Amino acid sequence: MDEKTTWTTLVGGREVQIPATIDGVRQALADDPVRLAEFEAEIGRTPAARLVQTLAMWALPAEAWAEINAQMDRLAVGDFSGCTPMEDLPGYDPAGEEAA
């Protein structure tokens, strides 16, 4: 099993490494005791099926959240520039393989 302790994501158009372990997120939040306490409370009550999603949300740096929030604000006002409809994606099949 390949056990990666970091993930790679884009922030501001550049690749950055973010922690992919609970201990890694704890270390990343160590300088912010309030956020660390919030993380500990949330990760402790997160169902196993959602652990990866919750961990990823806490691992993202503030700059990533600024980008995400700006994109969501843009979409909320109806600006879909730069979006690709699912129908235009290669291999998109709304019926699935079973309908063939």
PDB file of C-alpha atoms in Angstrom:
ATOM      1  CA  MET A   1       0.000   0.000   0.000  1.00  0.00           C
ATOM      2  CA  ASP A   2       1.361   3.405  -1.011  1.00  0.00           C
ATOM      3  CA  GLU A   3       0.870   5.579   2.042  1.00  0.00           C
ATOM      4  CA  LYS A   4       1.149   9.218   1.059  1.00  0.00           C
ATOM      5  CA  THR A   5       1.417  11.767   3.846  1.00  0.00           C
ATOM      6  CA  THR A   6       0.782  14.757   1.588  1.00  0.00           C
ATOM      7  CA  TRP A   7      -1.525  15.689  -1.241  1.00  0.00           C
ATOM      8  CA  THR A   8      -0.745  18.072  -4.091  1.00  0.00           C
ATOM      9  CA  THR A   9      -3.205  20.790  -5.049  1.00  0.00           C
ATOM     10  CA  LEU A  10      -3.170  24.100  -6.907  1.00  0.00           C
ATOM     11  CA  VAL A  11      -3.308  27.374  -5.013  1.00  0.00           C
ATOM     12  CA  GLY A  12      -2.851  30.596  -6.914  1.00  0.00           C
ATOM     13  CA  GLY A  13      -1.915  28.597 -10.001  1.00  0.00           C
ATOM     14  CA  ARG A  14       1.024  26.855  -8.314  1.00  0.00           C
ATOM     15  CA  GLU A  15       1.354  23.364  -6.907  1.00  0.00           C
ATOM     16  CA  VAL A  16       1.448  23.131  -3.130  1.00  0.00           C
ATOM     17  CA  GLN A  17       1.712  20.191  -0.771  1.00  0.00           C
ATOM     18  CA  ILE A  18      -0.903  19.870   1.956  1.00  0.00           C
ATOM     19  CA  PRO A  19      -0.975  17.338   4.785  1.00  0.00           C
ATOM     20  CA  ALA A  20      -2.836  14.090   4.159  1.00  0.00           C
ATOM     21  CA  THR A  21      -2.780  12.804   7.735  1.00  0.00           C
ATOM     22  CA  ILE A  22      -4.520  13.867  10.918  1.00  0.00           C
ATOM     23  CA  ASP A  23      -1.131  14.449  12.557  1.00  0.00           C
ATOM     24  CA  GLY A  24      -0.040  16.526   9.550  1.00  0.00           C
ATOM     25  CA  VAL A  25      -3.087  18.787   9.844  1.00  0.00           C
ATOM     26  CA  ARG A  26      -2.464  19.071  13.583  1.00  0.00           C
ATOM     27  CA  GLN A  27       1.088  20.235  12.854  1.00  0.00           C
ATOM     28  CA  ALA A  28      -0.133  22.697  10.214  1.00  0.00           C
ATOM     29  CA  LEU A  29      -2.614  24.190  12.708  1.00  0.00           C
ATOM     30  CA  ALA A  30      -0.238  24.152  15.692  1.00  0.00           C
ATOM     31  CA  ASP A  31       0.306  27.930  15.560  1.00  0.00           C
ATOM     32  CA  ASP A  32      -3.445  28.602  15.726  1.00  0.00           C
ATOM     33  CA  PRO A  33      -4.826  27.024  18.910  1.00  0.00           C
ATOM     34  CA  VAL A  34      -8.407  28.095  18.168  1.00  0.00           C
ATOM     35  CA  ARG A  35      -8.461  26.451  14.732  1.00  0.00           C
ATOM     36  CA  LEU A  36      -6.635  23.415  16.102  1.00  0.00           C
ATOM     37  CA  ALA A  37      -9.317  22.977  18.779  1.00  0.00           C
ATOM     38  CA  GLU A  38     -12.040  23.333  16.128  1.00  0.00           C
ATOM     39  CA  PHE A  39     -10.290  20.721  13.977  1.00  0.00           C
ATOM     40  CA  GLU A  40      -9.945  18.301  16.897  1.00  0.00           C
ATOM     41  CA  ALA A  41     -13.634  18.646  17.730  1.00  0.00           C
ATOM     42  CA  GLU A  42     -14.742  18.144  14.122  1.00  0.00           C
ATOM     43  CA  ILE A  43     -12.389  15.292  13.249  1.00  0.00           C
ATOM     44  CA  GLY A  44     -13.425  13.488  16.416  1.00  0.00           C
ATOM     45  CA  ARG A  45     -17.093  13.415  15.439  1.00  0.00           C
ATOM     46  CA  THR A  46     -16.627  12.851  11.700  1.00  0.00           C
ATOM     47  CA  PRO A  47     -17.990   9.529  10.407  1.00  0.00           C
ATOM     48  CA  ALA A  48     -15.355   7.290   8.821  1.00  0.00           C
ATOM     49  CA  ALA A  49     -16.874   7.662   5.352  1.00  0.00           C
ATOM     50  CA  ARG A  50     -16.289  11.439   5.481  1.00  0.00           C
ATOM     51  CA  LEU A  51     -12.819  11.487   7.077  1.00  0.00           C
ATOM     52  CA  VAL A  52     -10.948  12.129   3.827  1.00  0.00           C
ATOM     53  CA  GLN A  53     -13.236  15.016   2.862  1.00  0.00           C
ATOM     54  CA  THR A  54     -13.040  16.585   6.323  1.00  0.00           C
ATOM     55  CA  LEU A  55      -9.264  16.167   6.486  1.00  0.00           C
ATOM     56  CA  ALA A  56      -8.845  17.770   3.060  1.00  0.00           C
ATOM     57  CA  MET A  57     -11.014  20.730   4.034  1.00  0.00           C
ATOM     58  CA  TRP A  58      -8.876  21.426   7.106  1.00  0.00           C
ATOM     59  CA  ALA A  59      -5.609  20.818   5.232  1.00  0.00           C
ATOM     60  CA  LEU A  60      -6.263  23.533   2.640  1.00  0.00           C
ATOM     61  CA  PRO A  61      -4.435  26.789   3.341  1.00  0.00           C
ATOM     62  CA  ALA A  62      -6.303  30.087   3.751  1.00  0.00           C
ATOM     63  CA  GLU A  63      -5.292  31.161   0.219  1.00  0.00           C
ATOM     64  CA  ALA A  64      -7.093  28.138  -1.221  1.00  0.00           C
ATOM     65  CA  TRP A  65     -10.257  29.018   0.684  1.00  0.00           C
ATOM     66  CA  ALA A  66     -10.059  32.596  -0.590  1.00  0.00           C
ATOM     67  CA  GLU A  67     -10.008  31.225  -4.155  1.00  0.00           C
ATOM     68  CA  ILE A  68     -12.852  28.789  -3.466  1.00  0.00           C
ATOM     69  CA  ASN A  69     -15.008  31.500  -1.887  1.00  0.00           C
ATOM     70  CA  ALA A  70     -14.343  33.897  -4.777  1.00  0.00           C
ATOM     71  CA  GLN A  71     -15.358  31.209  -7.276  1.00  0.00           C
ATOM     72  CA  MET A  72     -18.515  30.395  -5.325  1.00  0.00           C
ATOM     73  CA  ASP A  73     -19.420  34.105  -5.151  1.00  0.00           C
ATOM     74  CA  ARG A  74     -18.923  34.377  -8.919  1.00  0.00           C
ATOM     75  CA  LEU A  75     -21.162  31.359  -9.541  1.00  0.00           C
ATOM     76  CA  ALA A  76     -23.802  32.639  -7.100  1.00  0.00           C
ATOM     77  CA  VAL A  77     -24.297  35.766  -9.193  1.00  0.00           C
ATOM     78  CA  GLY A  78     -24.635  33.708 -12.374  1.00  0.00           C
ATOM     79  CA  ASP A  79     -21.147  34.087 -13.828  1.00  0.00           C
ATOM     80  CA  PHE A  80     -20.388  30.658 -15.281  1.00  0.00           C
ATOM     81  CA  SER A  81     -17.460  31.770 -17.439  1.00  0.00           C
ATOM     82  CA  GLY A  82     -14.741  29.163 -17.481  1.00  0.00           C
ATOM     83  CA  CYS A  83     -17.187  26.379 -16.572  1.00  0.00           C
ATOM     84  CA  THR A  84     -17.646  23.322 -18.759  1.00  0.00           C
ATOM     85  CA  PRO A  85     -21.099  21.717 -18.893  1.00  0.00           C
ATOM     86  CA  MET A  86     -20.970  18.004 -18.076  1.00  0.00           C
ATOM     87  CA  GLU A  87     -22.410  17.246 -21.503  1.00  0.00           C
ATOM     88  CA  ASP A  88     -19.271  18.732 -23.080  1.00  0.00           C
ATOM     89  CA  LEU A  89     -16.848  16.568 -21.082  1.00  0.00           C
ATOM     90  CA  PRO A  90     -15.142  13.711 -22.938  1.00  0.00           C
ATOM     91  CA  GLY A  91     -16.789  10.405 -22.130  1.00  0.00           C
ATOM     92  CA  TYR A  92     -19.844  11.927 -20.469  1.00  0.00           C
ATOM     93  CA  ASP A  93     -22.711   9.428 -20.616  1.00  0.00           C
ATOM     94  CA  PRO A  94     -25.763  10.401 -18.558  1.00  0.00           C
ATOM     95  CA  ALA A  95     -27.334   6.955 -19.045  1.00  0.00           C
ATOM     96  CA  GLY A  96     -24.257   5.076 -17.907  1.00  0.00           C
ATOM     97  CA  GLU A  97     -22.780   1.921 -19.389  1.00  0.00           C
ATOM     98  CA  GLU A  98     -25.808  -0.222 -18.526  1.00  0.00           C
ATOM     99  CA  ALA A  99     -28.035   1.617 -21.034  1.00  0.00           C
ATOM    100  CA  ALA A 100     -25.821   0.692 -23.986  1.00  0.00           C
TER     101      ALA A 100
END
